[in-house]
Short mmCIF file of C-alpha atoms in Angstrom, two decimals:
data_model
loop_
_atom_site.label_atom_id
_atom_site.label_comp_id
_atom_site.label_asym_id
_atom_site.label_seq_id
_atom_site.Cartn_x
_atom_site.Cartn_y
_atom_site.Cartn_z
CA UNK A 127 -28.86 -9.73 2.99
CA UNK A 128 -27.10 -8.77 6.26
CA UNK A 129 -23.36 -9.75 5.92
CA UNK A 130 -22.38 -11.88 9.11
CA UNK A 131 -19.44 -10.69 10.60
CA UNK A 132 -17.15 -13.79 9.74
CA UNK A 133 -14.96 -15.13 12.73
CA UNK A 134 -12.05 -13.59 11.66
CA UNK A 135 -8.31 -14.15 13.91
CA UNK A 136 -4.87 -12.31 14.31
CA UNK A 137 -2.00 -13.22 12.49
CA UNK A 138 1.66 -13.34 13.56
CA UNK A 139 4.85 -13.74 11.36
CA UNK A 140 7.74 -14.38 13.42
CA UNK A 141 11.10 -14.17 12.01
CA UNK A 142 10.19 -15.68 8.62
CA UNK A 143 12.71 -17.15 6.48
CA UNK A 144 12.59 -18.08 2.73
CA UNK A 145 15.55 -19.26 0.55
CA UNK A 146 15.24 -20.18 -3.25
CA UNK A 147 17.74 -22.31 -5.14
CA UNK A 148 21.34 -20.85 -5.51
CA UNK A 149 21.07 -19.37 -2.20
CA UNK A 150 18.56 -16.21 -3.29
CA UNK A 151 17.29 -14.92 0.02
CA UNK A 152 13.78 -13.95 -0.98
CA UNK A 153 12.64 -13.40 1.96
CA UNK A 154 14.94 -12.72 5.22
CA UNK A 155 13.84 -12.55 9.11
CA UNK A 156 10.73 -10.93 8.16
CA UNK A 157 8.13 -10.30 11.44
CA UNK A 158 4.73 -8.33 11.71
CA UNK A 159 1.38 -8.51 13.47
CA UNK A 160 -2.41 -8.65 11.79
CA UNK A 161 -4.66 -7.67 14.77
CA UNK A 162 -8.07 -9.78 14.09
CA UNK A 163 -10.29 -7.41 11.41
CA UNK A 164 -7.40 -5.47 10.02
CA UNK A 165 -6.18 -4.99 6.73
CA UNK A 166 -2.24 -4.79 6.22
CA UNK A 167 -0.79 -4.30 2.75
CA UNK A 168 2.52 -5.60 1.86
CA UNK A 169 4.13 -3.23 -0.36
CA UNK A 170 7.09 -2.57 -2.26
CA UNK A 171 8.80 -2.78 -6.03
CA UNK A 172 9.00 -6.13 -7.70
CA UNK A 173 11.10 -8.56 -6.39
CA UNK A 174 11.32 -7.02 -2.48
CA UNK A 175 9.68 -10.50 -1.49
CA UNK A 176 5.94 -9.56 -0.53
CA UNK A 177 4.19 -11.97 -2.80
CA UNK A 178 6.70 -14.69 -1.59
CA UNK A 179 6.09 -13.52 2.03
CA UNK A 180 2.20 -14.18 1.52
CA UNK A 181 2.39 -17.48 -0.33
CA UNK A 182 4.53 -18.82 2.99
CA UNK A 183 1.77 -17.46 4.92
CA UNK A 184 -0.62 -19.34 2.10
CA UNK A 185 1.36 -22.05 3.05
CA UNK A 186 1.75 -22.12 -1.21
CA UNK A 187 6.14 -22.38 -0.16
CA UNK A 188 7.35 -23.85 3.35
CA UNK A 189 9.65 -21.40 5.34
CA UNK A 190 13.12 -22.56 6.07
CA UNK A 191 12.72 -20.32 8.88
CA UNK A 192 10.63 -18.97 11.33
CA UNK A 193 6.89 -19.69 12.82
CA UNK A 194 3.32 -18.92 11.27
CA UNK A 195 0.68 -18.34 14.15
CA UNK A 196 -3.29 -17.80 12.56
CA UNK A 197 -5.12 -17.36 15.83
CA UNK A 198 -3.60 -19.22 19.03
CA UNK A 199 -2.93 -22.19 16.44
CA UNK A 200 0.75 -22.76 15.31
CA UNK A 201 0.01 -23.53 11.36
CA UNK A 202 3.71 -23.18 10.27
CA UNK A 203 3.81 -26.49 9.00
CA UNK A 204 -0.03 -27.07 8.17
CA UNK A 205 -1.26 -27.48 4.79
CA UNK A 206 -3.09 -24.33 3.20
CA UNK A 207 -6.57 -25.96 3.38
CA UNK A 208 -6.58 -26.65 7.15
CA UNK A 209 -5.32 -22.86 7.94
CA UNK A 210 -8.54 -21.00 8.03
CA UNK A 211 -7.45 -18.83 4.74
CA UNK A 212 -8.89 -17.84 1.88
CA UNK A 213 -7.31 -16.42 -1.36
CA UNK A 214 -7.98 -14.15 -4.19
CA UNK A 215 -4.78 -14.67 -6.66
CA UNK A 216 -3.73 -12.09 -9.62
CA UNK A 217 -4.84 -14.12 -12.25
CA UNK A 218 -8.50 -14.66 -10.57
CA UNK A 219 -7.82 -18.76 -11.01
CA UNK A 220 -11.24 -19.17 -12.27
CA UNK A 221 -12.22 -22.46 -14.02
CA UNK A 222 -13.25 -21.57 -17.79
CA UNK A 223 -15.82 -24.67 -18.09
CA UNK A 224 -17.39 -23.39 -15.28
CA UNK A 225 -20.33 -21.49 -14.52
CA UNK A 226 -20.08 -18.34 -11.77
CA UNK A 227 -22.06 -20.22 -9.39
CA UNK A 228 -20.06 -23.12 -9.76
CA UNK A 229 -17.06 -21.48 -9.63
CA UNK A 230 -18.03 -19.92 -6.15
CA UNK A 231 -19.29 -23.23 -4.87
CA UNK A 232 -16.42 -25.44 -5.95
CA UNK A 233 -14.61 -25.34 -2.26
CA UNK A 234 -17.76 -25.79 -0.74
CA UNK A 235 -18.54 -29.04 -2.76
CA UNK A 236 -14.93 -30.26 -1.54
CA UNK A 237 -15.14 -29.40 1.47
CA UNK A 238 -18.56 -31.69 1.29
CA UNK A 239 -20.54 -29.14 2.51
CA UNK A 240 -24.78 -29.69 2.58
CA UNK A 241 -26.45 -29.00 -0.77
CA UNK A 242 -28.83 -26.72 0.75
CA UNK A 243 -26.16 -24.89 2.69
CA UNK A 244 -24.76 -24.91 -0.69
CA UNK A 245 -27.11 -22.91 -2.31
CA UNK A 246 -27.63 -20.72 0.33
CA UNK A 247 -24.03 -20.05 1.05
CA UNK A 248 -23.14 -19.13 -2.74
CA UNK A 249 -26.64 -16.52 -2.74
CA UNK A 250 -25.10 -14.70 0.20
CA UNK A 251 -21.32 -14.28 -1.37
CA UNK A 252 -23.48 -13.53 -4.48
CA UNK A 253 -24.78 -10.95 -3.25
CA UNK A 254 -22.26 -9.50 -1.45
CA UNK A 255 -19.97 -8.59 -4.67
CA UNK A 256 -22.95 -7.83 -6.49
CA UNK A 257 -23.50 -10.74 -9.15
CA UNK A 258 -26.60 -11.49 -8.36
CA UNK A 259 -28.27 -12.25 -11.53
CA UNK A 260 -24.90 -14.03 -13.41
CA UNK A 261 -25.12 -17.46 -12.05
CA UNK A 262 -25.37 -19.39 -14.66
CA UNK A 263 -22.53 -17.12 -16.87
CA UNK A 264 -19.19 -18.41 -17.80
CA UNK A 265 -16.26 -16.48 -16.72
CA UNK A 266 -15.55 -15.33 -20.58
CA UNK A 267 -18.18 -13.51 -20.02
CA UNK A 268 -17.94 -11.38 -17.55
CA UNK A 269 -16.39 -7.92 -17.27
CA UNK A 270 -12.33 -7.75 -15.74
CA UNK A 271 -14.28 -6.38 -13.03
CA UNK A 272 -16.97 -9.08 -12.33
CA UNK A 273 -14.30 -11.87 -12.30
CA UNK A 274 -12.75 -10.10 -9.95
CA UNK A 275 -15.61 -10.07 -7.52
CA UNK A 276 -16.42 -14.01 -8.56
CA UNK A 277 -12.46 -14.70 -7.33
CA UNK A 278 -12.94 -13.07 -4.09
CA UNK A 279 -16.82 -14.51 -3.72
CA UNK A 280 -14.92 -17.73 -4.41
CA UNK A 281 -12.79 -16.90 -1.26
CA UNK A 282 -15.55 -15.84 1.35
CA UNK A 283 -17.80 -18.14 0.70
CA UNK A 284 -15.54 -20.36 2.69
CA UNK A 285 -15.96 -18.09 6.03
CA UNK A 286 -12.43 -17.98 6.09
CA UNK A 287 -9.86 -16.54 9.39
CA UNK A 288 -7.99 -14.67 7.31
CA UNK A 289 -8.56 -13.26 3.69
CA UNK A 290 -5.25 -12.89 1.18
CA UNK A 291 -5.40 -11.00 -2.06
CA UNK A 292 -2.26 -11.31 -4.24
CA UNK A 293 -2.14 -8.14 -6.58
CA UNK A 294 -5.89 -7.99 -6.65
CA UNK A 295 -6.18 -5.14 -9.43
CA UNK A 296 -3.18 -5.10 -11.14
CA UNK A 297 -5.58 -6.51 -14.47
CA UNK A 298 -7.89 -3.35 -14.00
CA UNK A 299 -7.92 -0.27 -16.06
CA UNK A 300 -6.80 2.41 -13.67
CA UNK A 301 -10.41 3.87 -12.74
CA UNK A 302 -12.01 0.55 -12.53
CA UNK A 303 -8.69 -0.20 -9.89
CA UNK A 304 -9.58 2.77 -7.87
CA UNK A 305 -13.36 1.68 -7.80
CA UNK A 306 -12.80 -2.14 -6.81
CA UNK A 307 -10.08 -0.90 -4.29
CA UNK A 308 -12.84 1.14 -2.28
CA UNK A 309 -15.35 -1.74 -2.76
CA UNK A 310 -12.98 -4.16 -1.16
CA UNK A 311 -12.18 -2.25 1.84
CA UNK A 312 -15.86 -1.43 2.47
CA UNK A 313 -16.33 -5.08 2.16
CA UNK A 314 -13.20 -6.02 4.27
CA UNK A 315 -14.52 -3.26 6.81
CA UNK A 316 -18.33 -4.81 6.92
CA UNK A 317 -17.28 -8.36 7.28
CA UNK A 318 -14.53 -7.21 9.97
CA UNK A 319 -11.98 -9.87 7.88
CA UNK A 320 -8.40 -9.93 8.60
CA UNK A 321 -6.68 -8.98 5.24
CA UNK A 322 -3.62 -9.26 3.69
CA UNK A 323 -2.85 -7.83 0.75
CA UNK A 324 -0.15 -7.54 -1.47
CA UNK A 325 0.36 -4.73 -3.91
CA UNK A 326 3.02 -2.59 -5.68
CA UNK A 327 0.84 0.49 -6.32
CA UNK A 328 1.67 2.80 -3.05
CA UNK A 329 -2.19 4.98 -3.93
CA UNK A 330 -3.48 1.25 -3.42
CA UNK A 331 -1.51 0.75 -0.20
CA UNK A 332 -2.29 4.36 1.18
CA UNK A 333 -6.18 4.16 0.39
CA UNK A 334 -7.17 1.05 1.79
CA UNK A 335 -4.76 0.04 4.68
CA UNK A 336 -4.80 -0.03 8.44
CA UNK A 337 -1.58 -0.93 8.37
CA UNK A 338 1.56 -0.93 5.57
CA UNK A 339 4.66 -2.67 5.75
CA UNK A 340 7.09 -1.70 3.19
CA UNK A 341 9.30 -4.39 1.84
CA UNK A 342 12.73 -3.72 -0.48
CA UNK A 343 15.06 -7.14 -1.08
CA UNK A 344 13.14 -9.37 1.60
CA UNK A 345 13.24 -7.15 4.59
CA UNK A 346 10.47 -4.57 6.45
CA UNK A 347 12.13 -1.04 5.43
CA UNK A 348 9.53 0.49 7.59
CA UNK A 349 5.91 -0.63 9.09
CA UNK A 350 3.24 1.40 10.17
CA UNK A 351 0.22 3.60 9.09
CA UNK A 352 -0.41 4.95 5.97
CA UNK A 353 0.06 8.39 6.76
CA UNK A 354 2.91 7.90 8.94
CA UNK A 355 4.63 6.15 5.80
CA UNK A 356 3.80 9.14 3.60
CA UNK A 357 4.78 11.96 6.52
CA UNK A 358 7.55 10.53 8.59
CA UNK A 359 9.60 8.13 6.32
CA UNK A 360 11.82 6.51 8.02
CA UNK A 361 14.53 6.09 4.63
CA UNK A 362 15.29 7.74 0.87
CA UNK A 363 13.64 4.87 -0.34
CA UNK A 364 10.44 5.02 1.52
CA UNK A 365 10.01 8.74 0.90
CA UNK A 366 11.08 8.08 -2.84
CA UNK A 367 8.44 4.92 -2.72
CA UNK A 368 5.46 6.03 -1.23
CA UNK A 369 4.33 9.23 -3.19
CA UNK A 370 6.31 12.18 -5.35
CA UNK A 371 8.70 14.43 -2.96
CA UNK A 372 11.48 16.92 -3.18
CA UNK A 373 14.61 15.61 -1.68
CA UNK A 374 17.05 18.60 -0.13
CA UNK A 375 20.49 18.49 0.88
CA UNK A 376 20.71 20.24 4.38
CA UNK A 377 24.17 21.67 5.42
CA UNK A 378 23.56 20.89 9.63
CA UNK A 379 24.52 24.38 11.11
CA UNK A 380 24.34 23.25 14.82
CA UNK A 381 22.63 20.04 17.44
CA UNK A 382 20.15 20.18 19.76
CA UNK A 383 18.45 17.45 21.65
CA UNK A 384 15.33 17.93 19.92
CA UNK A 385 16.57 20.14 16.51
CA UNK A 386 18.65 20.80 14.48
CA UNK A 387 19.84 24.11 13.18
CA UNK A 388 20.43 23.75 9.44
CA UNK A 389 20.74 25.50 6.00
CA UNK A 390 18.89 24.12 3.16
CA UNK A 391 20.10 25.87 -0.03
CA UNK A 392 21.30 29.26 1.69
CA UNK A 393 17.73 29.36 3.90
CA UNK A 394 18.49 28.64 7.70
CA UNK A 395 15.82 26.88 9.56
CA UNK A 396 15.66 24.51 11.85
CA UNK A 397 13.84 20.59 11.94
CA UNK A 398 13.17 17.94 14.21
CA UNK A 399 16.39 15.86 15.27
CA UNK A 400 16.08 12.37 14.35
CA UNK A 401 17.25 9.41 16.72
CA UNK A 402 19.98 8.35 14.04
CA UNK A 403 21.36 11.60 13.19
CA UNK A 404 25.14 12.15 15.20
CA UNK A 405 28.22 13.87 14.12
CA UNK A 406 26.63 14.11 10.08
CA UNK A 407 27.75 17.52 8.59
CA UNK A 408 25.41 16.93 5.38
CA UNK A 409 21.72 15.48 5.63
CA UNK A 410 18.61 14.55 3.08
CA UNK A 411 15.94 16.71 3.66
CA UNK A 412 12.28 15.95 2.08
CA UNK A 413 9.39 18.13 1.66
CA UNK A 414 6.11 16.87 -0.22
CA UNK A 415 5.15 18.79 -3.62
CA UNK A 416 1.86 19.85 -1.53
CA UNK A 417 3.64 21.66 1.00
CA UNK A 418 5.65 24.10 -1.24
CA UNK A 419 4.03 27.03 -1.58
CA UNK A 420 4.42 29.80 -4.39
CA UNK A 421 4.58 33.25 -3.00
CA UNK A 422 4.60 36.51 -5.38
CA UNK A 423 7.71 37.95 -3.81
CA UNK A 424 10.26 37.07 -1.03
CA UNK A 425 8.52 39.21 1.58
CA UNK A 426 5.52 37.08 1.38
CA UNK A 427 7.58 34.08 2.79
CA UNK A 428 9.12 33.10 0.57
CA UNK A 429 12.44 31.20 0.88
CA UNK A 430 14.08 30.78 -2.56
CA UNK A 431 13.87 32.99 -5.80
CA UNK A 432 13.26 30.57 -8.77
CA UNK A 433 12.39 30.08 -12.22
CA UNK A 434 9.25 28.04 -13.67
CA UNK A 435 10.10 25.30 -15.86
CA UNK A 436 7.10 23.33 -15.53
CA UNK A 437 3.09 23.82 -15.73
CA UNK A 438 1.05 20.44 -16.16
CA UNK A 439 -2.75 20.86 -15.50
CA UNK A 440 -4.60 18.25 -13.82
CA UNK A 441 -7.85 19.40 -13.57
CA UNK A 442 -8.25 19.42 -9.53
CA UNK A 443 -4.78 20.21 -9.46
CA UNK A 444 -1.52 21.80 -10.98
CA UNK A 445 1.79 20.80 -11.18
CA UNK A 446 4.69 22.96 -10.86
CA UNK A 447 8.36 22.77 -11.42
CA UNK A 448 10.94 25.39 -10.55
CA UNK A 449 14.45 25.93 -10.91
CA UNK A 450 16.18 26.91 -7.81
CA UNK A 451 20.32 27.32 -8.81
CA UNK A 452 20.91 23.86 -10.25
CA UNK A 453 18.04 22.23 -8.39
CA UNK A 454 14.35 21.14 -9.54
CA UNK A 455 11.73 21.83 -7.10
CA UNK A 456 8.19 20.18 -7.23
CA UNK A 457 5.30 21.88 -6.14
CA UNK A 458 1.55 20.79 -6.34
CA UNK A 459 -1.16 23.76 -6.21
CA UNK A 460 -4.38 22.65 -5.38
CA UNK A 461 -7.99 24.60 -6.86
CA UNK A 462 -7.09 27.67 -8.93
CA UNK A 463 -3.72 29.57 -8.14
CA UNK A 464 -4.52 33.28 -6.88
CA UNK A 465 -1.62 33.91 -9.28
CA UNK A 466 -2.07 32.68 -12.69
CA UNK A 467 1.84 31.27 -13.79
CA UNK A 468 3.98 30.89 -17.52
CA UNK A 469 6.16 28.90 -17.92
CA UNK A 470 9.90 31.02 -17.72
CA UNK A 471 7.96 33.17 -14.78
CA UNK A 472 10.24 33.77 -11.52
CA UNK A 473 8.75 33.37 -8.13
CA UNK A 474 9.87 33.00 -4.73
CA UNK A 475 8.99 29.83 -2.59
CA UNK A 476 9.43 27.65 0.33
CA UNK A 477 8.05 25.26 2.63
CA UNK A 478 4.93 25.28 4.74
CA UNK A 479 5.98 25.05 8.44
CA UNK A 480 6.95 21.51 10.21
CA UNK A 481 6.87 20.26 6.14
CA UNK A 482 10.89 19.11 6.43
CA UNK A 483 11.70 15.96 7.53
CA UNK A 484 14.84 14.53 7.68
CA UNK A 485 15.34 10.61 6.57
CA UNK A 486 18.34 8.44 6.59
CA UNK A 487 20.01 7.87 3.37
#
């Protein structure tokens, strides 16, 4: 059955604020937009405000300041059922006494949809999530992945303008979680569904998002395409939260309009000058492990001499830690390295060209 494109619309959150009892500011002046048909992920550690932000959009919490627009409608003060949203909860929230079919049909029945239309819509939704044939099972007879599909079908059967997902994969094992995130992204793309997705898993956010909104202590730390947050993090927090990285201290030698001459552990080089750099004498610079290269000798391009302290074989890659002076540098070698390394070996290493990036403290 061909899946119709949903009547998706954009979402705009303007200066949203939520203050809980005791003066706890859970969401502090948060603004972002979601274009129609895009998937935006709210990412961050526990307590950062991402789930509260989603609940504000869903209407499950009331804002203490700000406004919410879904399409061209101001829905700030509308109840959840009038906002045109579908939601998948972390716990799935399936009714244990109802069958799969009855769970999916529940929202349509509450909306007094015609019975023949309910049957058509439920069949479409179950086909969409590959649950045809399981209509009469109870939730207790389903695997975690199947329960997640039922929850997704129940949200999609209402043909929502906006789909909200609150850590929908957190209860699944790692392998199933990866498979399901790929299914969700494929389905979202097929339906052109405007989607806001909450997770604390950075790899999940990088894999499925058009835009990532990284939150910390109730505010947005950085917002942009996944590759921007990974390759050009705005701060030390972003660099540390989104993937593994090496933090290096750079001594500023000279400044130009668009570049900085710096010394990193005794090696002089030039890096792009970010707008926030003024008269600092030292700055933090990052280099991702996969951009750090191990050489056989200094003349081959290595910057620093060090000793291999850790080797972890991961199949497709080998993770390596090299101690340079008192600094531990992580390297990631993909495939079979040309030179077989052993713990205790002396090596030369250095970053790939243009892989160094300055970050705010």
